[in-house]
C-alpha positions as a LaTeX table, in Angstrom:
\begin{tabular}{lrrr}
\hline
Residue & $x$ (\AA) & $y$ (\AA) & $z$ (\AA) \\
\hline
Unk1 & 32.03 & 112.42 & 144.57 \\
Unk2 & 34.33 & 114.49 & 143.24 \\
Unk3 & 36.27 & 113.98 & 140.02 \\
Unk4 & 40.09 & 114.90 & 139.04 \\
Unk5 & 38.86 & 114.81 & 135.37 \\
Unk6 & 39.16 & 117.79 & 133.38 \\
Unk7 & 37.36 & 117.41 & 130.18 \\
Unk8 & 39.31 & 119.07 & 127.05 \\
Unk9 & 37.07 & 120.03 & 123.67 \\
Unk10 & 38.07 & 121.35 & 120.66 \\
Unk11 & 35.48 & 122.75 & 118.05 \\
Unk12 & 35.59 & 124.06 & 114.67 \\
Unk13 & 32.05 & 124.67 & 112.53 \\
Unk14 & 29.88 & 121.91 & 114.57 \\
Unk15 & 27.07 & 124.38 & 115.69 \\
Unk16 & 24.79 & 121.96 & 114.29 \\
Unk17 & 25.87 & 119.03 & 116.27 \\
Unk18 & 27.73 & 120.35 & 119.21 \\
Unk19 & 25.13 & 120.63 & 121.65 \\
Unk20 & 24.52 & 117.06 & 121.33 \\
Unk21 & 27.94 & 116.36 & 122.77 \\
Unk22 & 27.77 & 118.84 & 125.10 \\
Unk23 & 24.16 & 118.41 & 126.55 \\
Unk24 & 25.56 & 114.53 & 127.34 \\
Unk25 & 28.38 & 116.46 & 129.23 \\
Unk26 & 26.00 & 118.11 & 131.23 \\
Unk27 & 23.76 & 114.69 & 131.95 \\
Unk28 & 26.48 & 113.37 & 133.78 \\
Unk29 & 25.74 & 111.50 & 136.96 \\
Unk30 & 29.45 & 112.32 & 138.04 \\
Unk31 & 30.73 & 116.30 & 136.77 \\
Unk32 & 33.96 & 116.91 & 135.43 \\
Unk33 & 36.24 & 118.92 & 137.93 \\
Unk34 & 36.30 & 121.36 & 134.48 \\
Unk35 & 35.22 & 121.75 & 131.02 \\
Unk36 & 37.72 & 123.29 & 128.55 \\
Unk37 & 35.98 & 124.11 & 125.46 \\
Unk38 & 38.79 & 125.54 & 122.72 \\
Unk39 & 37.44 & 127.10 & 119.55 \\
Unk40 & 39.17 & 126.91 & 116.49 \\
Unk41 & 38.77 & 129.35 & 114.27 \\
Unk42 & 34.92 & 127.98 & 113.55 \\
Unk43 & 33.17 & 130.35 & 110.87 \\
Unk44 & 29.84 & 129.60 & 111.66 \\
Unk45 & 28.10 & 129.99 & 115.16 \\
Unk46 & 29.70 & 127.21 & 117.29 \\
Unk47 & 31.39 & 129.42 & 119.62 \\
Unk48 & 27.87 & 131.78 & 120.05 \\
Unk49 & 26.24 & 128.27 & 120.78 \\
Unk50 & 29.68 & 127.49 & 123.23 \\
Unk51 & 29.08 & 130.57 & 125.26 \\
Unk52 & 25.77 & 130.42 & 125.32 \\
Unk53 & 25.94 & 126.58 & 126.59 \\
Unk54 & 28.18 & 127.58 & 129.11 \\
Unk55 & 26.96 & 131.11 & 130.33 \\
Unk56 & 25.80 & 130.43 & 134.20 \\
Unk57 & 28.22 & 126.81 & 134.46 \\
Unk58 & 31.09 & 127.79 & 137.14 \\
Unk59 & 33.23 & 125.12 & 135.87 \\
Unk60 & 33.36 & 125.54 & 132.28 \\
Unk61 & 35.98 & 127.79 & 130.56 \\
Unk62 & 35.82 & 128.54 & 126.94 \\
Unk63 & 38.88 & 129.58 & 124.52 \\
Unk64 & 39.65 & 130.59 & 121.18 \\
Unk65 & 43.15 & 129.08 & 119.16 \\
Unk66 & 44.02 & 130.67 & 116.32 \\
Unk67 & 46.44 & 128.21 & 115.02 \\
Unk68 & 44.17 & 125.81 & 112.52 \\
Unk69 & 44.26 & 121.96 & 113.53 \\
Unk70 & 42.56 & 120.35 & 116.21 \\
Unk71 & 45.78 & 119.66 & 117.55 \\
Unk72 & 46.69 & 123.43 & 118.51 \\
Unk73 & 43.49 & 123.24 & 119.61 \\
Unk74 & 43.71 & 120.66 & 122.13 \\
Unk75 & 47.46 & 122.14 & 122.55 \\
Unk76 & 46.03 & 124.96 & 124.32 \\
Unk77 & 43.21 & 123.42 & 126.29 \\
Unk78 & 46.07 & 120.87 & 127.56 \\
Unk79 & 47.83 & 124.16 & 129.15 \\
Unk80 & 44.47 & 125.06 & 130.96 \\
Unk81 & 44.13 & 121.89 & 132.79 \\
Unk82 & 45.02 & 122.35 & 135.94 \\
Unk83 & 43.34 & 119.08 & 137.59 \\
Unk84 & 44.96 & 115.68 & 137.69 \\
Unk85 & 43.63 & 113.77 & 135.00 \\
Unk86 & 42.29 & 114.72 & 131.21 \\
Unk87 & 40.25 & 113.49 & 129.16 \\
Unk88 & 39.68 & 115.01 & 125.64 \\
Unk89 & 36.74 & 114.44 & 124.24 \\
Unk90 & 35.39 & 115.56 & 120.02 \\
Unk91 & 33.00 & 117.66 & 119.53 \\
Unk92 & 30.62 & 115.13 & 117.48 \\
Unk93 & 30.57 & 112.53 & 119.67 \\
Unk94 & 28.47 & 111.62 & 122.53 \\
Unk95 & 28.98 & 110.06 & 126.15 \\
Unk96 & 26.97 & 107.67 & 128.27 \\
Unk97 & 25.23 & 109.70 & 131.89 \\
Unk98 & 27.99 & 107.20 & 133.48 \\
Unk99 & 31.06 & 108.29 & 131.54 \\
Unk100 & 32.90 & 110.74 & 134.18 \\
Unk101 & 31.59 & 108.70 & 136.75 \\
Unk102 & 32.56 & 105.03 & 136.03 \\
Unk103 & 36.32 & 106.56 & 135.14 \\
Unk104 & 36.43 & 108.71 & 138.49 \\
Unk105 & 35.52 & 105.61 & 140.50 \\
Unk106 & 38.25 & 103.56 & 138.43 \\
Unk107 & 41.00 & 106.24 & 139.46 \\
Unk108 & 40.35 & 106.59 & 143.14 \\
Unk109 & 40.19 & 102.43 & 142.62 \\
Unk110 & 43.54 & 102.34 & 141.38 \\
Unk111 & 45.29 & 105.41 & 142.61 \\
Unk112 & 48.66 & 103.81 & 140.84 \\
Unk113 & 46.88 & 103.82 & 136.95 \\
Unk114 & 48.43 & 105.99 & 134.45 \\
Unk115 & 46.13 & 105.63 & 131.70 \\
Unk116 & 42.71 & 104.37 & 132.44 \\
Unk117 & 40.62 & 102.72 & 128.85 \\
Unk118 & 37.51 & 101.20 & 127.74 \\
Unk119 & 36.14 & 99.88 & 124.37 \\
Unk120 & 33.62 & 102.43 & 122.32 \\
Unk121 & 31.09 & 101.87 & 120.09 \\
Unk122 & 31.83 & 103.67 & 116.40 \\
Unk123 & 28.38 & 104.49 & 114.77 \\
Unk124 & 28.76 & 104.66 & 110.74 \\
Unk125 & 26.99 & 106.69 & 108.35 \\
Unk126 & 25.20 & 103.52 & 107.09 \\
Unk127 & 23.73 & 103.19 & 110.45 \\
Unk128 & 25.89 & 100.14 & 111.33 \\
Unk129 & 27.60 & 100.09 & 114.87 \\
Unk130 & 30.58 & 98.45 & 115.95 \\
Unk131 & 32.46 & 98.00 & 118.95 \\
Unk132 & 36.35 & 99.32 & 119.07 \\
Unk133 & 38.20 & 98.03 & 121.52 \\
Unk134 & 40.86 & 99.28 & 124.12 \\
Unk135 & 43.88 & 96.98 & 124.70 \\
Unk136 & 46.18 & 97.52 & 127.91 \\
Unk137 & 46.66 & 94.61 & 128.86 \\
Unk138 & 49.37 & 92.02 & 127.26 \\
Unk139 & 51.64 & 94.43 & 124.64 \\
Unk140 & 49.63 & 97.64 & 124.70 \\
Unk141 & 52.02 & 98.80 & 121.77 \\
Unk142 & 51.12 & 95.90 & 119.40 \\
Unk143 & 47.41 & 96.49 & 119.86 \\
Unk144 & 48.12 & 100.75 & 119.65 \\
Unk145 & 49.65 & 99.58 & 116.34 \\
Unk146 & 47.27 & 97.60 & 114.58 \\
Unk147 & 44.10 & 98.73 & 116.47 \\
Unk148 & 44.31 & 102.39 & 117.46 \\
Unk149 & 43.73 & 101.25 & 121.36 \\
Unk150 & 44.97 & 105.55 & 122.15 \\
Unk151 & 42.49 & 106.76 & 120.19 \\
Unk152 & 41.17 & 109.63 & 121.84 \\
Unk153 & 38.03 & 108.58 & 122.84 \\
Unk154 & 38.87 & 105.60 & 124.16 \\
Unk155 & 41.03 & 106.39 & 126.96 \\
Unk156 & 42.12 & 108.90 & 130.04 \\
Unk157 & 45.52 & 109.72 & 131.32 \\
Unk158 & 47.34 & 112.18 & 133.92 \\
Unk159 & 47.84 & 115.54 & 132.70 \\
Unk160 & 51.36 & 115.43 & 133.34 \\
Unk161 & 51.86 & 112.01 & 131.13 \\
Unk162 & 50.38 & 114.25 & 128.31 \\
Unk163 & 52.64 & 117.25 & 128.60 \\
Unk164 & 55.47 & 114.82 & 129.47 \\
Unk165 & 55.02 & 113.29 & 126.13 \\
Unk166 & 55.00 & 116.34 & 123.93 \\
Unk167 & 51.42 & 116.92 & 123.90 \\
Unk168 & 49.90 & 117.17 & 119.99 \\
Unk169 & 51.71 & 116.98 & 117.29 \\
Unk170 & 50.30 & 119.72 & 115.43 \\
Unk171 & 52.20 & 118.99 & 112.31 \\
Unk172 & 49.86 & 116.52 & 111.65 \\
Unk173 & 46.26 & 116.59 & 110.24 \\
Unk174 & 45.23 & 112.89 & 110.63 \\
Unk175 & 46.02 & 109.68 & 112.95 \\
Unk176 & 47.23 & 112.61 & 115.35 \\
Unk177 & 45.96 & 110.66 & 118.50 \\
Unk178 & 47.80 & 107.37 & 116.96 \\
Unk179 & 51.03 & 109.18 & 116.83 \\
Unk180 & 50.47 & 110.51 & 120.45 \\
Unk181 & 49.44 & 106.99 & 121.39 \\
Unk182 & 52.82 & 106.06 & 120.49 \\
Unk183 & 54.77 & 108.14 & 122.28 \\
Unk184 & 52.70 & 107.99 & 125.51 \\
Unk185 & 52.89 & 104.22 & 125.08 \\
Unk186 & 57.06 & 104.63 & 124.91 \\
Unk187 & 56.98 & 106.37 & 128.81 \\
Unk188 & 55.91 & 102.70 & 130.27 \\
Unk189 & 52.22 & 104.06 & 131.68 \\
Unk190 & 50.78 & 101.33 & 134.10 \\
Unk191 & 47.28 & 100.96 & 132.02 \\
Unk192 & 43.89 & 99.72 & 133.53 \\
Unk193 & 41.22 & 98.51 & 131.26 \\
Unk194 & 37.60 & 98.97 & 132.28 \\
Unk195 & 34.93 & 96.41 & 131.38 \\
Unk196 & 31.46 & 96.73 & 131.01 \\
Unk197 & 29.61 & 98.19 & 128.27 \\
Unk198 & 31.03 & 101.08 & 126.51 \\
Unk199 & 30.15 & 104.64 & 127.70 \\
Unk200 & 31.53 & 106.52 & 124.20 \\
Unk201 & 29.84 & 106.23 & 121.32 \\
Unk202 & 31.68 & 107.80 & 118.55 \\
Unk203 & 29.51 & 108.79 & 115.21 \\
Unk204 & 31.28 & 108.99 & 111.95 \\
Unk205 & 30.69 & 112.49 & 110.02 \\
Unk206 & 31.35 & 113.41 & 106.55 \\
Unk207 & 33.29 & 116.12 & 106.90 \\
Unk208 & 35.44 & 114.42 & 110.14 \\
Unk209 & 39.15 & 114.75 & 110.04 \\
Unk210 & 39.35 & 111.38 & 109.42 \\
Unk211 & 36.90 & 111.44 & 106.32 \\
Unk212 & 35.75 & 108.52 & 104.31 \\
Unk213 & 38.77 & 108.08 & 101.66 \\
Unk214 & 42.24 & 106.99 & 102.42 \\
Unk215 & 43.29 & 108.21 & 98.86 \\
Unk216 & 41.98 & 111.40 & 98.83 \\
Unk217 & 44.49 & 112.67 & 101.93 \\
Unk218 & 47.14 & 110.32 & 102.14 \\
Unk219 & 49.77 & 113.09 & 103.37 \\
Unk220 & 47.46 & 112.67 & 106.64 \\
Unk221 & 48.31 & 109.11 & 107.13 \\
Unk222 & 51.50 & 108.52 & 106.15 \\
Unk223 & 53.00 & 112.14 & 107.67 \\
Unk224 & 51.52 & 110.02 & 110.59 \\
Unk225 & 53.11 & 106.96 & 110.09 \\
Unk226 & 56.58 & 108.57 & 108.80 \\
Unk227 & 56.65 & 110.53 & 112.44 \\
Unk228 & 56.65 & 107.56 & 114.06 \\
Unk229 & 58.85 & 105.58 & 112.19 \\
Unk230 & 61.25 & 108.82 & 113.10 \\
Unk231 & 60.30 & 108.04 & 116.89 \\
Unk232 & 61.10 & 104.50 & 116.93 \\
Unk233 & 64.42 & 105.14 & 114.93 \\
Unk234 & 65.57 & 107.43 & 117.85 \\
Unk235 & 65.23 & 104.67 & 120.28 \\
Unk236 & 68.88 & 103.84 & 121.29 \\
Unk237 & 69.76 & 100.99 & 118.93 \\
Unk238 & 70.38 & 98.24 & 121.78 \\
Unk239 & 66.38 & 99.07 & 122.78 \\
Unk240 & 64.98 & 95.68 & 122.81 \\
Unk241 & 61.74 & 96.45 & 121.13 \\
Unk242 & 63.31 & 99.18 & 118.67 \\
Unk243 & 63.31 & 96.61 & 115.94 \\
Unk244 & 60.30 & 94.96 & 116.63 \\
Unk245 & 58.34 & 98.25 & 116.63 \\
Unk246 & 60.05 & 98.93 & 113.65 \\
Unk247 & 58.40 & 95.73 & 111.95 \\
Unk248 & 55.06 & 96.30 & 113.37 \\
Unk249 & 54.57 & 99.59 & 112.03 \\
Unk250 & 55.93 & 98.73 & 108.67 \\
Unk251 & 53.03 & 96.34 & 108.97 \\
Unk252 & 50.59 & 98.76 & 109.48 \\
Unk253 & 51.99 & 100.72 & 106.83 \\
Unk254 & 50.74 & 97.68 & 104.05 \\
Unk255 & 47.44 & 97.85 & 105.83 \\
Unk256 & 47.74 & 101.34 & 104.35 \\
Unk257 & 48.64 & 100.47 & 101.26 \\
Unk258 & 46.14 & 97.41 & 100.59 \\
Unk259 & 43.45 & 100.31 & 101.67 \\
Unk260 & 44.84 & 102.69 & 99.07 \\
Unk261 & 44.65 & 99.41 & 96.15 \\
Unk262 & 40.95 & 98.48 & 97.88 \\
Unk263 & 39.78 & 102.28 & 96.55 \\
Unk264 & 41.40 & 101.56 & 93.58 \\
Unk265 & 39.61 & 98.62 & 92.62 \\
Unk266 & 36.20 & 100.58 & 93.30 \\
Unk267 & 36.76 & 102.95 & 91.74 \\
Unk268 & 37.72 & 101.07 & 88.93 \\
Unk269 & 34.36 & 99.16 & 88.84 \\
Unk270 & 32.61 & 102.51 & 88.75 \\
Unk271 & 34.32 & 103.53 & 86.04 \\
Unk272 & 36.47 & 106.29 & 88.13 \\
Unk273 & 39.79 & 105.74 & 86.08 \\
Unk274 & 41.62 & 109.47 & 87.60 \\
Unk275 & 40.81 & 108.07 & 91.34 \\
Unk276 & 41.50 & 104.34 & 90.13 \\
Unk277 & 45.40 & 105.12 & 88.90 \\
Unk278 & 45.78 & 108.03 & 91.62 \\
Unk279 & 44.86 & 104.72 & 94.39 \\
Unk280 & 46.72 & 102.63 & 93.07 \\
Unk281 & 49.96 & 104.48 & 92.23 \\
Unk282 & 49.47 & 105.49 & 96.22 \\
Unk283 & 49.25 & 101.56 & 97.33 \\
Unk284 & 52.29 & 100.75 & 94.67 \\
Unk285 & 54.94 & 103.49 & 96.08 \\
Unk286 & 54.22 & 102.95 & 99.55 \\
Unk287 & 54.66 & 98.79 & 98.94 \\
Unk288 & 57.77 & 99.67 & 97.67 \\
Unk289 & 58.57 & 101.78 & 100.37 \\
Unk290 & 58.18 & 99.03 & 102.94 \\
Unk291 & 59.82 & 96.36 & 100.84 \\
Unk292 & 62.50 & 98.28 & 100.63 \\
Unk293 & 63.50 & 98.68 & 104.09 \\
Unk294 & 62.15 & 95.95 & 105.55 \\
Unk295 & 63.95 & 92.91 & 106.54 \\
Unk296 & 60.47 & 90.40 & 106.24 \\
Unk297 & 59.41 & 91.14 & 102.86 \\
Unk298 & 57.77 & 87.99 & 102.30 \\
Unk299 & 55.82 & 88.66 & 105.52 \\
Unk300 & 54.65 & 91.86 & 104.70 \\
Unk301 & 53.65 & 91.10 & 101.35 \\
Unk302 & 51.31 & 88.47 & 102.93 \\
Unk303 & 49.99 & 90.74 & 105.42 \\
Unk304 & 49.29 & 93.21 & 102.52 \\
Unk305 & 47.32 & 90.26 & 100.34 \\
Unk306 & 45.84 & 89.17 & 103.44 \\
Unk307 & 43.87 & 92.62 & 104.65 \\
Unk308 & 43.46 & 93.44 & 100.23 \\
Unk309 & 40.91 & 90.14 & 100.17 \\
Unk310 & 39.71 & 90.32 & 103.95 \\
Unk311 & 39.89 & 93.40 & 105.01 \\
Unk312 & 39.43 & 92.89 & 108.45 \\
Unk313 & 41.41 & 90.37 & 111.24 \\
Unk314 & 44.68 & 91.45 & 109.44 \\
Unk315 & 46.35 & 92.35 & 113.70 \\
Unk316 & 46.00 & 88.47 & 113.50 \\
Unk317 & 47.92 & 87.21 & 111.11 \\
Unk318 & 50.61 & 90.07 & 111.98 \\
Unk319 & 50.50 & 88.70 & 115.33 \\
Unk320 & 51.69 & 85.42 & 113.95 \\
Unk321 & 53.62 & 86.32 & 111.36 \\
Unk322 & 55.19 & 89.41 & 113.50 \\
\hline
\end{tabular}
């Protein structure tokens, strides 16, 4: 069988884990039509241990960006692609023997399928695992919203939906696959969600882009969340869903901000007062930033409390509330 999936990934200092990732590349039962492999500026040996991986394999290719971010990264391995479909991939994650194939066999399946997802499993540092899931059925955009359904791992999509939609943002350092989610979501891609047991499984690193603390990089987020507030906002105002996007992501945006006052109150309890004020003066001017535009304020005040004392389940109440 052959597969229209090219397979896009961008590295920067992961020689110690990036064989993992790509030795489950190579176990696949199915290959990749191509392997793009796009170095970014790594100062240690990932890209000796890239070349050296793919010295003798006819369909890899490997690059070099020199603009920092993952996104310029991926940027340029999106312009390489000259198959189909894409799939990008990180370079600390790993993938089931059945990966390529399951999602090859699910496009020739459903030849009309824009974007093709399935549910991961997210390994912590603790050594807990949980399952994230992929939503495309019902309102795709609600569960984008609240649940990251676009993250990167999660899903597949023509190569032409990505360019069509801007590609990366690369003004953005975090929740860069969110904010592409977004706009991919906004082009009306017929979506097929594949069951089964999840092929990805994603493992959390202390030094990801993503990180462990909200509060420590909040530009990452909210740069993030401000871009597509921008993107909504240039929907023509008689769009339908303009305002109820609009209301959603100011939801997501007190998520945010009860995240921001959770750190506080650790690091209160540990004593921490610089990263207890610094918290909570983040979770204080982004509440008021919501409130202040808004036109539920009650609502998202609730939704705030709600995911402060719960933490998790919050897409449900929104879902009523919203």
């Amino acid at each position: 069988m052959l597969s229209p999936i090219t397979i896009v990934i961008p590295i920067c200092n992961r020689a110690h884990i990036v064989g993992r990732t790509l030795d489950s590349v190579a176990a696949q039962t199915v290959a990749p039509a191509r392997i793009v492999i796009v170095d970014n500026n790594s100062t240690d040996t990932s890209l000796s241990v890239v070349r050296d991986w793919a010295s003798g394999r006819s369909n890899v290719t490997v690059l070099s960006e020199s603009t920092s971010g993952a996104c310029a990264a991926r940027n340029r391995g999106l312009q390489a692609v000259t198959s189909e479909w894409t799939m990008f991939f990180d370079s600390d994650d790993i993938m089931a023997p059945r990966h390529v194939e399951d999602f090859t066999r699910a496009i020739y399946g459903h030849p009309d399928a824009d974007v093709i997802g399935r549910d991961i499993y997210l390994h912590s540092l603790d050594g807990s695992r949980r399952r994230l899931y992929f939503h495309g059925d019902g309102d795709p955009m609600f569960h984008h919203l609240f649940r990251a359904s676009l993250s990167s791992q999660r899903y597949i999509a023509r190569t032409n939906l990505f360019r069509e939609a801007g590609g990366w943002n690369e003004s953005l350092t975090g929740w860069n696959d969110y904010e592409l989610g977004v706009r991919i979501l906004l082009r009306s891609p017929r979506i097929l969600t594949l069951g089964g047991e999840p092929t990805v499984s994603a493992i959390q690193q202390e030094q990801s882009i993503t990180g462990l603390s909200f509060s420590a990089h909040p530009e990452r987020w909210e740069r993030s969340l401000q871009a597509i507030h921008d993107t909504f906002r240039s929907l023509p105002p008689a769009t339908a869903s303009r305002a109820q996007y609009m209301r959603w992501l100011d939801a997501r945006a007190m998520i945010l901000a009860a995240r921001y006052e959770s750190e506080a109150l650790t690091a209160s309890r540990r004593s921490d007062r610089e990263s207890a004020r610094r918290a909570h003066a983040l979770s204080l001017n982004l509440r008021h930033s919501v409130i202040s535009r808004t036109d539920a304020p009650r609502r998202m005040k609730m939704i705030y409390l709600h995911n402060l004392r719960l933490h998790r389940f919050t897409w449900l109440l929104a879902r009523v509330l919203l």
